[in-house]
XYZ file of C-alpha atoms in Angstrom:
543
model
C 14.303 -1.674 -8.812
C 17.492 -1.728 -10.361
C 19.709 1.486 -10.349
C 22.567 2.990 -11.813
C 24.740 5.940 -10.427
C 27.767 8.035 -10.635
C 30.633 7.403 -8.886
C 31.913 10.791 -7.233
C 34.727 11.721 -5.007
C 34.579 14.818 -2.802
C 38.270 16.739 -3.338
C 38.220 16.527 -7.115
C 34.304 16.315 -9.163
C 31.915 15.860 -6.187
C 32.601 19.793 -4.881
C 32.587 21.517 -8.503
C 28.727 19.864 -8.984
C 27.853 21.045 -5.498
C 28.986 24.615 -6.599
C 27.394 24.686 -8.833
C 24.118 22.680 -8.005
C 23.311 22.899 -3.886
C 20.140 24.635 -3.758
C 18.675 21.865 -6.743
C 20.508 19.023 -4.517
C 18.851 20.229 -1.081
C 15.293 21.731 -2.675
C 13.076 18.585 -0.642
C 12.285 18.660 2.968
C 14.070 15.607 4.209
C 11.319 12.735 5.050
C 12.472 10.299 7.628
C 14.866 7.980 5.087
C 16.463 11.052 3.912
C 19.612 11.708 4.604
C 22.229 14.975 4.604
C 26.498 14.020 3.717
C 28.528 16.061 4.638
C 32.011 16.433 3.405
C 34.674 15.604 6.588
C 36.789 18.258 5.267
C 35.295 20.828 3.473
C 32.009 22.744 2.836
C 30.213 20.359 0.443
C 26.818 19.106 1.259
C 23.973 17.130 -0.492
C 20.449 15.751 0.288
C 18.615 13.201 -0.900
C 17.277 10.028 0.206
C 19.532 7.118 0.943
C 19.967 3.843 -1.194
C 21.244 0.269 -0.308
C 24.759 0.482 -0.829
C 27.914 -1.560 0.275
C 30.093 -0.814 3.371
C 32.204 2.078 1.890
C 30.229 4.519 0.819
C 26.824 6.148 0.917
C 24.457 6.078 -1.850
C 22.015 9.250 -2.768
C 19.071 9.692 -4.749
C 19.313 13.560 -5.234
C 17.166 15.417 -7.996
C 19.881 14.970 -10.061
C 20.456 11.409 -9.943
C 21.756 8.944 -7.454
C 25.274 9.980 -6.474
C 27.507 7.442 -4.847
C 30.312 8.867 -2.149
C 32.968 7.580 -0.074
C 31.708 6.815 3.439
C 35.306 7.522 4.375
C 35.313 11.233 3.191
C 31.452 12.009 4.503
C 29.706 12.073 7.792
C 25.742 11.126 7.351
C 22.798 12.868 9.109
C 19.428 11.642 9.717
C 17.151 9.044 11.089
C 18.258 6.386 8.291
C 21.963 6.732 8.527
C 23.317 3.799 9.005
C 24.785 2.743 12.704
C 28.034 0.944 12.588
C 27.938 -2.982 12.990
C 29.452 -4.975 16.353
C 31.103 -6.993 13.963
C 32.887 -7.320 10.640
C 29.576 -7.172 7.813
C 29.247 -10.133 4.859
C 30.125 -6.975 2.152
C 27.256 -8.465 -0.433
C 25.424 -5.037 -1.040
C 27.277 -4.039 -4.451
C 26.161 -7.045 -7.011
C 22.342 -5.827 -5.370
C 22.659 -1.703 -6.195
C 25.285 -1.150 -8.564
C 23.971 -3.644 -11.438
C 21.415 -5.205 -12.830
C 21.229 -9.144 -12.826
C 22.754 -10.939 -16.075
C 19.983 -12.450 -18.720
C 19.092 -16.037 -17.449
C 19.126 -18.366 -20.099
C 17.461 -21.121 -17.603
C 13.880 -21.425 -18.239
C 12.320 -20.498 -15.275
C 9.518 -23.198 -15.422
C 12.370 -25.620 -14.955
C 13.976 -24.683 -11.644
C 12.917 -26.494 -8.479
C 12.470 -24.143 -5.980
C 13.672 -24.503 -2.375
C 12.376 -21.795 -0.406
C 9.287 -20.046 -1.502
C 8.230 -16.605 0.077
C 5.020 -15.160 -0.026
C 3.611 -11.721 1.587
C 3.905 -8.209 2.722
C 5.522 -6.162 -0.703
C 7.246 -3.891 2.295
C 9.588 -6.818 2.673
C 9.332 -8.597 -0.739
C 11.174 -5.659 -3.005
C 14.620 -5.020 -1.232
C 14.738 -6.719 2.125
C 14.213 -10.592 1.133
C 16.534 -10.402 -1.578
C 19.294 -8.540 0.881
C 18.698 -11.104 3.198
C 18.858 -14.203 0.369
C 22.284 -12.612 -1.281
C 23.729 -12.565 2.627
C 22.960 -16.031 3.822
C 24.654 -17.193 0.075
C 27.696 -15.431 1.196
C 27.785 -16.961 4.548
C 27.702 -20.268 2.771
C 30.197 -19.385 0.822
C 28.013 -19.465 -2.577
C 28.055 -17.055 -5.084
C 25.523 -13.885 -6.162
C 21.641 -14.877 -6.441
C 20.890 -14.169 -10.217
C 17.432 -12.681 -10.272
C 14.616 -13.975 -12.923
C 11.621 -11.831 -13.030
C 8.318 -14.140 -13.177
C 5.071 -12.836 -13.388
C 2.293 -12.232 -10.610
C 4.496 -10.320 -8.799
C 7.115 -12.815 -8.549
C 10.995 -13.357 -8.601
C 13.636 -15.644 -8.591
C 16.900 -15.944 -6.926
C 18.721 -18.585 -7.886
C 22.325 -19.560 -6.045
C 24.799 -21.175 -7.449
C 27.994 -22.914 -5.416
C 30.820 -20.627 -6.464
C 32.873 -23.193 -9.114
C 29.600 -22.432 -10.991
C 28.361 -26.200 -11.274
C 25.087 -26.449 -13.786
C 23.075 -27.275 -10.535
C 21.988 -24.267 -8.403
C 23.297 -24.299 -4.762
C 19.429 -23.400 -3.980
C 16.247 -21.467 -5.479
C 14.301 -18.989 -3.609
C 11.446 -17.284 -5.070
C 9.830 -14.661 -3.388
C 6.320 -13.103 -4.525
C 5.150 -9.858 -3.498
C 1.352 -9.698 -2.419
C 0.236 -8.552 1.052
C 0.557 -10.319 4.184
C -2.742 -12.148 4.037
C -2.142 -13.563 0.549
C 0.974 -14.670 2.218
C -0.356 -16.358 4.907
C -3.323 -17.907 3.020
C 0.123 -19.548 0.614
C 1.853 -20.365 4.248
C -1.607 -22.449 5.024
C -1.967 -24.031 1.278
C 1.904 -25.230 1.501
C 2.329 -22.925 -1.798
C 4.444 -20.934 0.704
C 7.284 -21.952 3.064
C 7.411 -18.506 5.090
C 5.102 -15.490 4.812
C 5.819 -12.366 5.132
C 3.823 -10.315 7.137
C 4.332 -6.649 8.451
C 1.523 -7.233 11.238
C 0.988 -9.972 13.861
C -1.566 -12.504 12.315
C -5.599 -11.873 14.038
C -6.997 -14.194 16.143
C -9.359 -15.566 13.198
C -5.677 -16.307 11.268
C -4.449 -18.253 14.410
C -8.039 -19.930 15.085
C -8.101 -21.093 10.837
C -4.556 -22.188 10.992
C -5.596 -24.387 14.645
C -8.450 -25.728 12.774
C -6.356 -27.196 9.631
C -4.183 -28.804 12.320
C -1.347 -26.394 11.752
C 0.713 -24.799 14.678
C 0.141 -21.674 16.788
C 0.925 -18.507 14.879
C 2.012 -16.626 17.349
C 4.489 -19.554 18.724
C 7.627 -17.591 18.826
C 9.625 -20.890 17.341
C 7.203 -20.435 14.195
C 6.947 -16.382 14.698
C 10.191 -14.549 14.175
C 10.627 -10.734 13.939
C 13.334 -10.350 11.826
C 13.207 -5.994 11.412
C 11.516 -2.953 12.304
C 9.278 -0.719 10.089
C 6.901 2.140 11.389
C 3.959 4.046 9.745
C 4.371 7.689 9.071
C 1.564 10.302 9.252
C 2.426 12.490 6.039
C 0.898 15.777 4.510
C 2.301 17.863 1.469
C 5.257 19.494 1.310
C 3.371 22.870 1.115
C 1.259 22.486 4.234
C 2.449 23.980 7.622
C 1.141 22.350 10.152
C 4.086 19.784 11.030
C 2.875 18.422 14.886
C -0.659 16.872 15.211
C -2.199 15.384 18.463
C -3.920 11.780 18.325
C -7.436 13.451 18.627
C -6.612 15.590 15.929
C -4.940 12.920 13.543
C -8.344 10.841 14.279
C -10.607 13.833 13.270
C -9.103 14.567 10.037
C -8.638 11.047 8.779
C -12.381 9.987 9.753
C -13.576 13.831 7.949
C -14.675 14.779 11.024
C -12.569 18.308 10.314
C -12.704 18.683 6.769
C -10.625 21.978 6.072
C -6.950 22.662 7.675
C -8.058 25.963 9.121
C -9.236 24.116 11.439
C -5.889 23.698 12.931
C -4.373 26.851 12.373
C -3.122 25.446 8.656
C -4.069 27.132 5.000
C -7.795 27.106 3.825
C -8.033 24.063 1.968
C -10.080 21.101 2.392
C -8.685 18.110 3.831
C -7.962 15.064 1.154
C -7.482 11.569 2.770
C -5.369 9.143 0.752
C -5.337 5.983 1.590
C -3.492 2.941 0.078
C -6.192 0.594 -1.554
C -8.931 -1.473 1.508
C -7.251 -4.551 2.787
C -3.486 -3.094 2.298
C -1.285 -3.911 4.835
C -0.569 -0.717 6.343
C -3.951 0.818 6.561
C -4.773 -2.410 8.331
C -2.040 -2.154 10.699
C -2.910 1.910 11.055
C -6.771 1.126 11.849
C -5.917 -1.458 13.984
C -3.808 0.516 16.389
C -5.421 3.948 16.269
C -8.579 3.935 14.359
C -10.816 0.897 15.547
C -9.857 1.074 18.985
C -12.037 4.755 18.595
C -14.750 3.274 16.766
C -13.541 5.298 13.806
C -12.774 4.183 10.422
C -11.095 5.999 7.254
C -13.104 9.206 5.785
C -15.819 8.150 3.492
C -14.539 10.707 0.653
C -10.669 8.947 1.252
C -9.269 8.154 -2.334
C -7.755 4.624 -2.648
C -4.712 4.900 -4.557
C -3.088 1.281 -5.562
C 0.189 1.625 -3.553
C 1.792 3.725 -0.598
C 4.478 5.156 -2.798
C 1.372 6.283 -5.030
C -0.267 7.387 -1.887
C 2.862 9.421 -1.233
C 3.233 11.061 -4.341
C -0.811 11.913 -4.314
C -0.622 13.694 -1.435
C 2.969 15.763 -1.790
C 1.272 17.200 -5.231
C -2.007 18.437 -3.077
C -2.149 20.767 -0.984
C -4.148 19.556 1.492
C -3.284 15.838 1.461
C -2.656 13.476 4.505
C -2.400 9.687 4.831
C -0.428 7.244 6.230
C 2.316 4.919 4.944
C 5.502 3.119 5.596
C 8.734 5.073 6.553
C 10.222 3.413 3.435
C 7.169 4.753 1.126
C 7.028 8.191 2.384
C 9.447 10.240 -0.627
C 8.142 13.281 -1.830
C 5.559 13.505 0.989
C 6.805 15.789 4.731
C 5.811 13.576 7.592
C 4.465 15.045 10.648
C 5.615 14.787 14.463
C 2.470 13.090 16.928
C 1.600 13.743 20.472
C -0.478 12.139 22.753
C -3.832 13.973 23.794
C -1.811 14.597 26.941
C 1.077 15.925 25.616
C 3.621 12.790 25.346
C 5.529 12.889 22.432
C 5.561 10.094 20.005
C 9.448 9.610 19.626
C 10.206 8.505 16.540
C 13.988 7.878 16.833
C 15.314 4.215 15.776
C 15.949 3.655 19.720
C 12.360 4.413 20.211
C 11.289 2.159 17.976
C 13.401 -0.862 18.488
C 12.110 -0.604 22.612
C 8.715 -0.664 20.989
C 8.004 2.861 22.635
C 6.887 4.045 19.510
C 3.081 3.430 19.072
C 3.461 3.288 15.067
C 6.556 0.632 14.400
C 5.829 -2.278 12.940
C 7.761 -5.549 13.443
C 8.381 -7.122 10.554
C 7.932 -11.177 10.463
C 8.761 -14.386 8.953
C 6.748 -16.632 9.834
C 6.334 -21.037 9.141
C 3.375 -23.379 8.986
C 5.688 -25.452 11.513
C 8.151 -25.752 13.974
C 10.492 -28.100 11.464
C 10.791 -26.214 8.103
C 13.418 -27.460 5.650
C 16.882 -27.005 5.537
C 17.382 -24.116 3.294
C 14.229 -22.312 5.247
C 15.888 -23.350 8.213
C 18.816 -22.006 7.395
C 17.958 -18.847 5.699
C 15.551 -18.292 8.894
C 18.681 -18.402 11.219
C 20.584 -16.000 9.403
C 17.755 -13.188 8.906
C 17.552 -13.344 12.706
C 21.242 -13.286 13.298
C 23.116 -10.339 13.516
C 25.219 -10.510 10.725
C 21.661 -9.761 9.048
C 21.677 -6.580 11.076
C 23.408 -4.064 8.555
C 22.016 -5.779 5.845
C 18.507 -4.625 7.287
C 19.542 -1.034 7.718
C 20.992 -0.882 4.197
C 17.782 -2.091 3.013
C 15.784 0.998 5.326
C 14.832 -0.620 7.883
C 15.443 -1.138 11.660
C 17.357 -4.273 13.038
C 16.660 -5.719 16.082
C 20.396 -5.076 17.221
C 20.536 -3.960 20.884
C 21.875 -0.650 20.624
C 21.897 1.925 24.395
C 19.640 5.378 24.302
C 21.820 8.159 23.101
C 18.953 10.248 23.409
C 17.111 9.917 27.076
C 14.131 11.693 28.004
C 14.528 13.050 31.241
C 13.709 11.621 34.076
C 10.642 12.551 36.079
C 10.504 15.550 38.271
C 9.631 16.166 41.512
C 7.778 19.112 41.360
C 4.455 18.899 42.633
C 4.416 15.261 43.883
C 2.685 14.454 47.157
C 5.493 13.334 50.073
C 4.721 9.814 49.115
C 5.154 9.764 45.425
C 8.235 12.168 45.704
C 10.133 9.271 48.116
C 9.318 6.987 45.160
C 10.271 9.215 42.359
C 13.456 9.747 44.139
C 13.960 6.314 44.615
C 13.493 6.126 40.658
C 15.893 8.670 40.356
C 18.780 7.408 42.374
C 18.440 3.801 40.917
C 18.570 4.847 37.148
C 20.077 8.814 37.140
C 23.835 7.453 36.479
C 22.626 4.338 34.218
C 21.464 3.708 30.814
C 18.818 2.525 28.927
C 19.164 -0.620 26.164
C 16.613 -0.643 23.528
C 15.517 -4.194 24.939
C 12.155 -3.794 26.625
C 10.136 -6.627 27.988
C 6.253 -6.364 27.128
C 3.419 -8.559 28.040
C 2.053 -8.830 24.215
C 2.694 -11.988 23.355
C 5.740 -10.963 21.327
C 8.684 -11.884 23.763
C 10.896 -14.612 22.908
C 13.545 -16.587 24.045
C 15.373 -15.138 21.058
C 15.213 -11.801 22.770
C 16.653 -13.027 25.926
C 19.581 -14.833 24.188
C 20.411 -11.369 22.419
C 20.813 -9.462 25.363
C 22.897 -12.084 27.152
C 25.348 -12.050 24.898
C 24.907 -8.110 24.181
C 25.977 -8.265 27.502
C 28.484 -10.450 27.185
C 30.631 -7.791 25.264
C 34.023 -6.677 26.907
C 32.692 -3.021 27.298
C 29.398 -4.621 29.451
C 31.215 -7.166 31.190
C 30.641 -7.050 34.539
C 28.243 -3.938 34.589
C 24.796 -4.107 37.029
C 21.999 -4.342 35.120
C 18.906 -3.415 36.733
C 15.316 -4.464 35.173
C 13.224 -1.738 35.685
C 9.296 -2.453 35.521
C 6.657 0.133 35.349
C 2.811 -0.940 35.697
C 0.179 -0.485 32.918
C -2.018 3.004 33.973
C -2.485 5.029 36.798
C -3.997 4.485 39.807
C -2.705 3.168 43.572
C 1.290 4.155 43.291
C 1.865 1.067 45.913
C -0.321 -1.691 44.157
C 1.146 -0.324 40.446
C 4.832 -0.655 42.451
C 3.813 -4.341 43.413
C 2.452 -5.735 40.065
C 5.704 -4.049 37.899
C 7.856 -5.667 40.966
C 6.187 -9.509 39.904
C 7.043 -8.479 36.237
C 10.302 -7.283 36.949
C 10.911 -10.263 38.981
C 9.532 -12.534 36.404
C 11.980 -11.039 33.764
C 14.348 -11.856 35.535
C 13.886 -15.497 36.574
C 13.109 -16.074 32.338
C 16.800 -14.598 31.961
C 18.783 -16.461 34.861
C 17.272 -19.454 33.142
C 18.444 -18.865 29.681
C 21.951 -18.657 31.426
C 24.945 -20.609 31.888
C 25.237 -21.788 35.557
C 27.246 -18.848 36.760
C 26.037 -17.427 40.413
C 28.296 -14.579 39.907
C 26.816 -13.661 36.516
C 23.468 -13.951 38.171
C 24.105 -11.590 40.835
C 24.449 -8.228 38.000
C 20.358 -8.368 37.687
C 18.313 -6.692 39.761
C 14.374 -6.257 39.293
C 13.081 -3.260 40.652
C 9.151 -2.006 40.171
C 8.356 1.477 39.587
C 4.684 1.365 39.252
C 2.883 3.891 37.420
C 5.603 6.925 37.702
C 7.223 6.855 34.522
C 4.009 6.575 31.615
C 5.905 6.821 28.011
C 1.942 7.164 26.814
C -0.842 8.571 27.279
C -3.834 6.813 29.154
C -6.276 7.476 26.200
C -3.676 6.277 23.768
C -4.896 3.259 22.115
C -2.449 0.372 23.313
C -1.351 2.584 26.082
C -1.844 -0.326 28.662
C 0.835 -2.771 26.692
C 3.311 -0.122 26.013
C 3.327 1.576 29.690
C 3.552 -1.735 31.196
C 7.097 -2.647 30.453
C 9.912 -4.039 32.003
C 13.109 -1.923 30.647
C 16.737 -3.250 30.750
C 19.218 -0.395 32.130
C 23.062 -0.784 32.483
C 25.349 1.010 35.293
């Protein structure tokens, strides 16, 4: 959607407008891509939700508009405030928010089109076209002009920057849902889908049988951002922390009124985006199935999750689930575990994949030798000058960023003689390090790609030379010394795949160390759907 704004500065209009309008400005709850800005040097604030915007400023949409302000002059609060970039960012963000695209006089039906992207409307609206108008400034070409088509379709079409009558390239990108993408990806109508879920096993086996490639093949399988599902209820409802039992209960109507959990007397309403949509497929998939439970009979199917949002922030006893990027109006709640582990829902979280709702986002090819222009745009979407261009569009890159948040190691309190001497161990080997977001799982969703990013992450003068030690942690509880031994082989085999990847350099070499720490540090609980893949881990951790 194309938007207009304001322009404000803080010392001379901005603070007037706050005067006079703060409580209208700050009147929402803040969902998890809104935002607070603050003024460096002075006492005015606004809320709102933030916007894709360029480099040097931050872009609101308040009640009373979108308001535009200097990043210099503001600091930004919240989950989807943007992190700073390792390096210098292609500045391509204002020709995508601040105006709409000039009338095309082309006729569309005439344009041969080079790349064509089909799939998941999570990554179709905003991110693909971020990600199309960067890699043309990398090669040094000029502003995608956008022609609407219909069926859910666009075009972005690049021309060389002397503005010859001959487009550079043509992407056109239609927004369906990942399986319509992937059903284009097998027909050749599509040369990457989209898909905000991995592809099932019946996907991989139909693609097999047509003679295509694996899937799941990293080289054809590339996870380009981060998304995650929120859990959201109205505004107006208390109850703001659910456990997994309880989330399960009032999703399936087995408790249909809120009493039930100490909220207002009013009957539970499940909203859920229409059957087949992407994220109530990823949500039943991960939480739902694995229970033998499925979505309340009585759940209304509303068309979209932004509709889904607004349905359930304007009743009182509404709950459903949606993308972080759909949830507006809507309050989202915090989730435990049935055993009292917190689902952390911080952007470190869910880059190390610790969070059980985040959803990698993926391009993905019908083979391991797509054309040029996919080729190319593929490399840049998974480099990391894509990285801010990700955040700007609300989502999560897969830049390696350290914890600035740990949980605290375990105690000792209570542990038999045994376990303490290997939760002290434990403690002594990681108490003065820190944790990267990199974590190695045994999903099927490691790459080589992942390796190569830490490498050079570590690589950087301020990591030079640092010992990093490749800490693995078996899958559930049970025999402390067997769980120590199998997390010891992963650790170990971690660490052969990275002294592989690297340059010849014994030194170098020597920083990793793989130690296994069994079952001792569980990030879920054992009746947590998933729980095996996400407790058995292998995390990277810097001293």
């Amino acid at each position: 959607m194309w938007v207009g704004f304001a322009t404000l500065g803080f010392q001379r209009r901005l603070v007037p407008l706050w005067a006079v309008c703060f409580a209208c400005l700050t009147a929402q709850p803040l969902g998890a891509q809104q935002v607070v800005i603050r003024e460096k040097e002075g006492t005015g604030v606004i809320a709102g939700r933030l916007l894709p915007s360029d480099t040097s400023s931050f872009m609101v949409q308040t009640t009373l508009g979108v308001i535009r302000i200097a990043r210099e002059d503001a600091i930004c609060e919240g989950l989807a405030c943007p992190q700073l970039p390792d390096a210098a960012p292609i500045d391509i963000a204002p020709a995508i928010a601040d105006t709409a695209p000039p009338a095309d006089p082309i006729d569309p039906a005439q344009i041969l089109t080079d790349v064509r992207i089909a799939g998941s409307r999570v990554m179709s609206d905003v991110l693909m076209p971020f990600l199309v108008q960067g890699y043309a400034a990398q090669q040094g070409a000029s502003a995608p002009r956008r022609i609407a088509l219909a069926d859910q379709r666009m075009t972005l079409v690049v021309q060389n920057t002397d503005e010859a009558a001959e487009p550079r390239f043509v992407v056109e990108i239609e927004a369906t849902d990942a399986g319509a993408g992937l059903a284009s990806l097998q027909r050749g109508d599509a040369d990457l889908a989209m898909m905000s879920r991995q592809p099932t096993q019946t996907e991989v086996d139909t693609f097999r049988a047509d003679g295509l490639e694996n899937l799941r093949d990293p080289v054809q399988n590339h996870v380009i951002a981060f998304d995650r599902l929120e859990v959201i209820v109205s505004p107006d409802n208390p109850v703001q922390s659910l456990a997994l039992s309880d989330l399960q209960d009032l999703l399936s109507g087995k408790i249909a009124n809120w009493a039930s959990l100490g909220g207002p007397d009013v009957p539970v309403a499940v909203f859920a985006p229409k059957a087949g949509a992407d994220s109530q497929l990823a949500f039943s998939t991960a939480l739902m199935g694995p229970a033998g439970l499925t979505f309340a009979p009585g759940a209304v199917a509303v068309e979209t999750p932004d509709a889904v949002a607004r349905a359930i922030a304007a009743n009182p006893g509404g709950i459903g689930v949606v993308p972080t990027s759909a949830s507006g109006p809507a309050t989202p709640v915090s989730l435990t575990g049935n055993c009292g582990l917190p689902w952390r829902a911080t952007p470190f979280a869910i880059k190390a994949g610790d969070d059980p709702l985040r959803r990698p986002l993926r391009l993905l090819t019908s083979s391991q030798t797509p054309g040029p222009e996919t080729r190319g745009l593929l490399d840049f979407a998974t480099s990391p000058a894509a990285d801010i261009l990700i955040r700007q569009a609300g989502f999560i890159g897969p830049r390696i960023i350290a914890n600035p948040d740990p949980a605290p190691l375990p105690a000792l309190d209570g542990a038999d003689p045994a376990r303490a001497a290997h939760l002290t161990r434990m403690r002594d080997t990681l108490g003065e390090a820190v944790r990267l977001s990199t974590t190695f799982r045994f999903d099927g969703n490691a790459s080589q790609a992942d390796i190569a990013r830490l490498i050079a992450f570590l690589d950087r003068p301020d990591y030079a030379g640092r010992q990093v030690i490749l800490a693995g942690f078996s899958a559930a509880p049970g025999d402390v010394d067997a769980g120590i031994a199998a997390s010891q082989a992963d650790a170990d085999a971690v660490r052969a795949a990275i002294v592989l990847q690297q340059a010849a350099d014994t030194a170098d070499r020597d920083r990793f160390t793989a130690i296994g720490f069994g079952p001792l540090w569980p990030i879920a609980c054992s009746d947590t759907p998933g729980a095996d893949t996400r407790n058995r881990r292998v995390e990277v951790w810097v001293r």
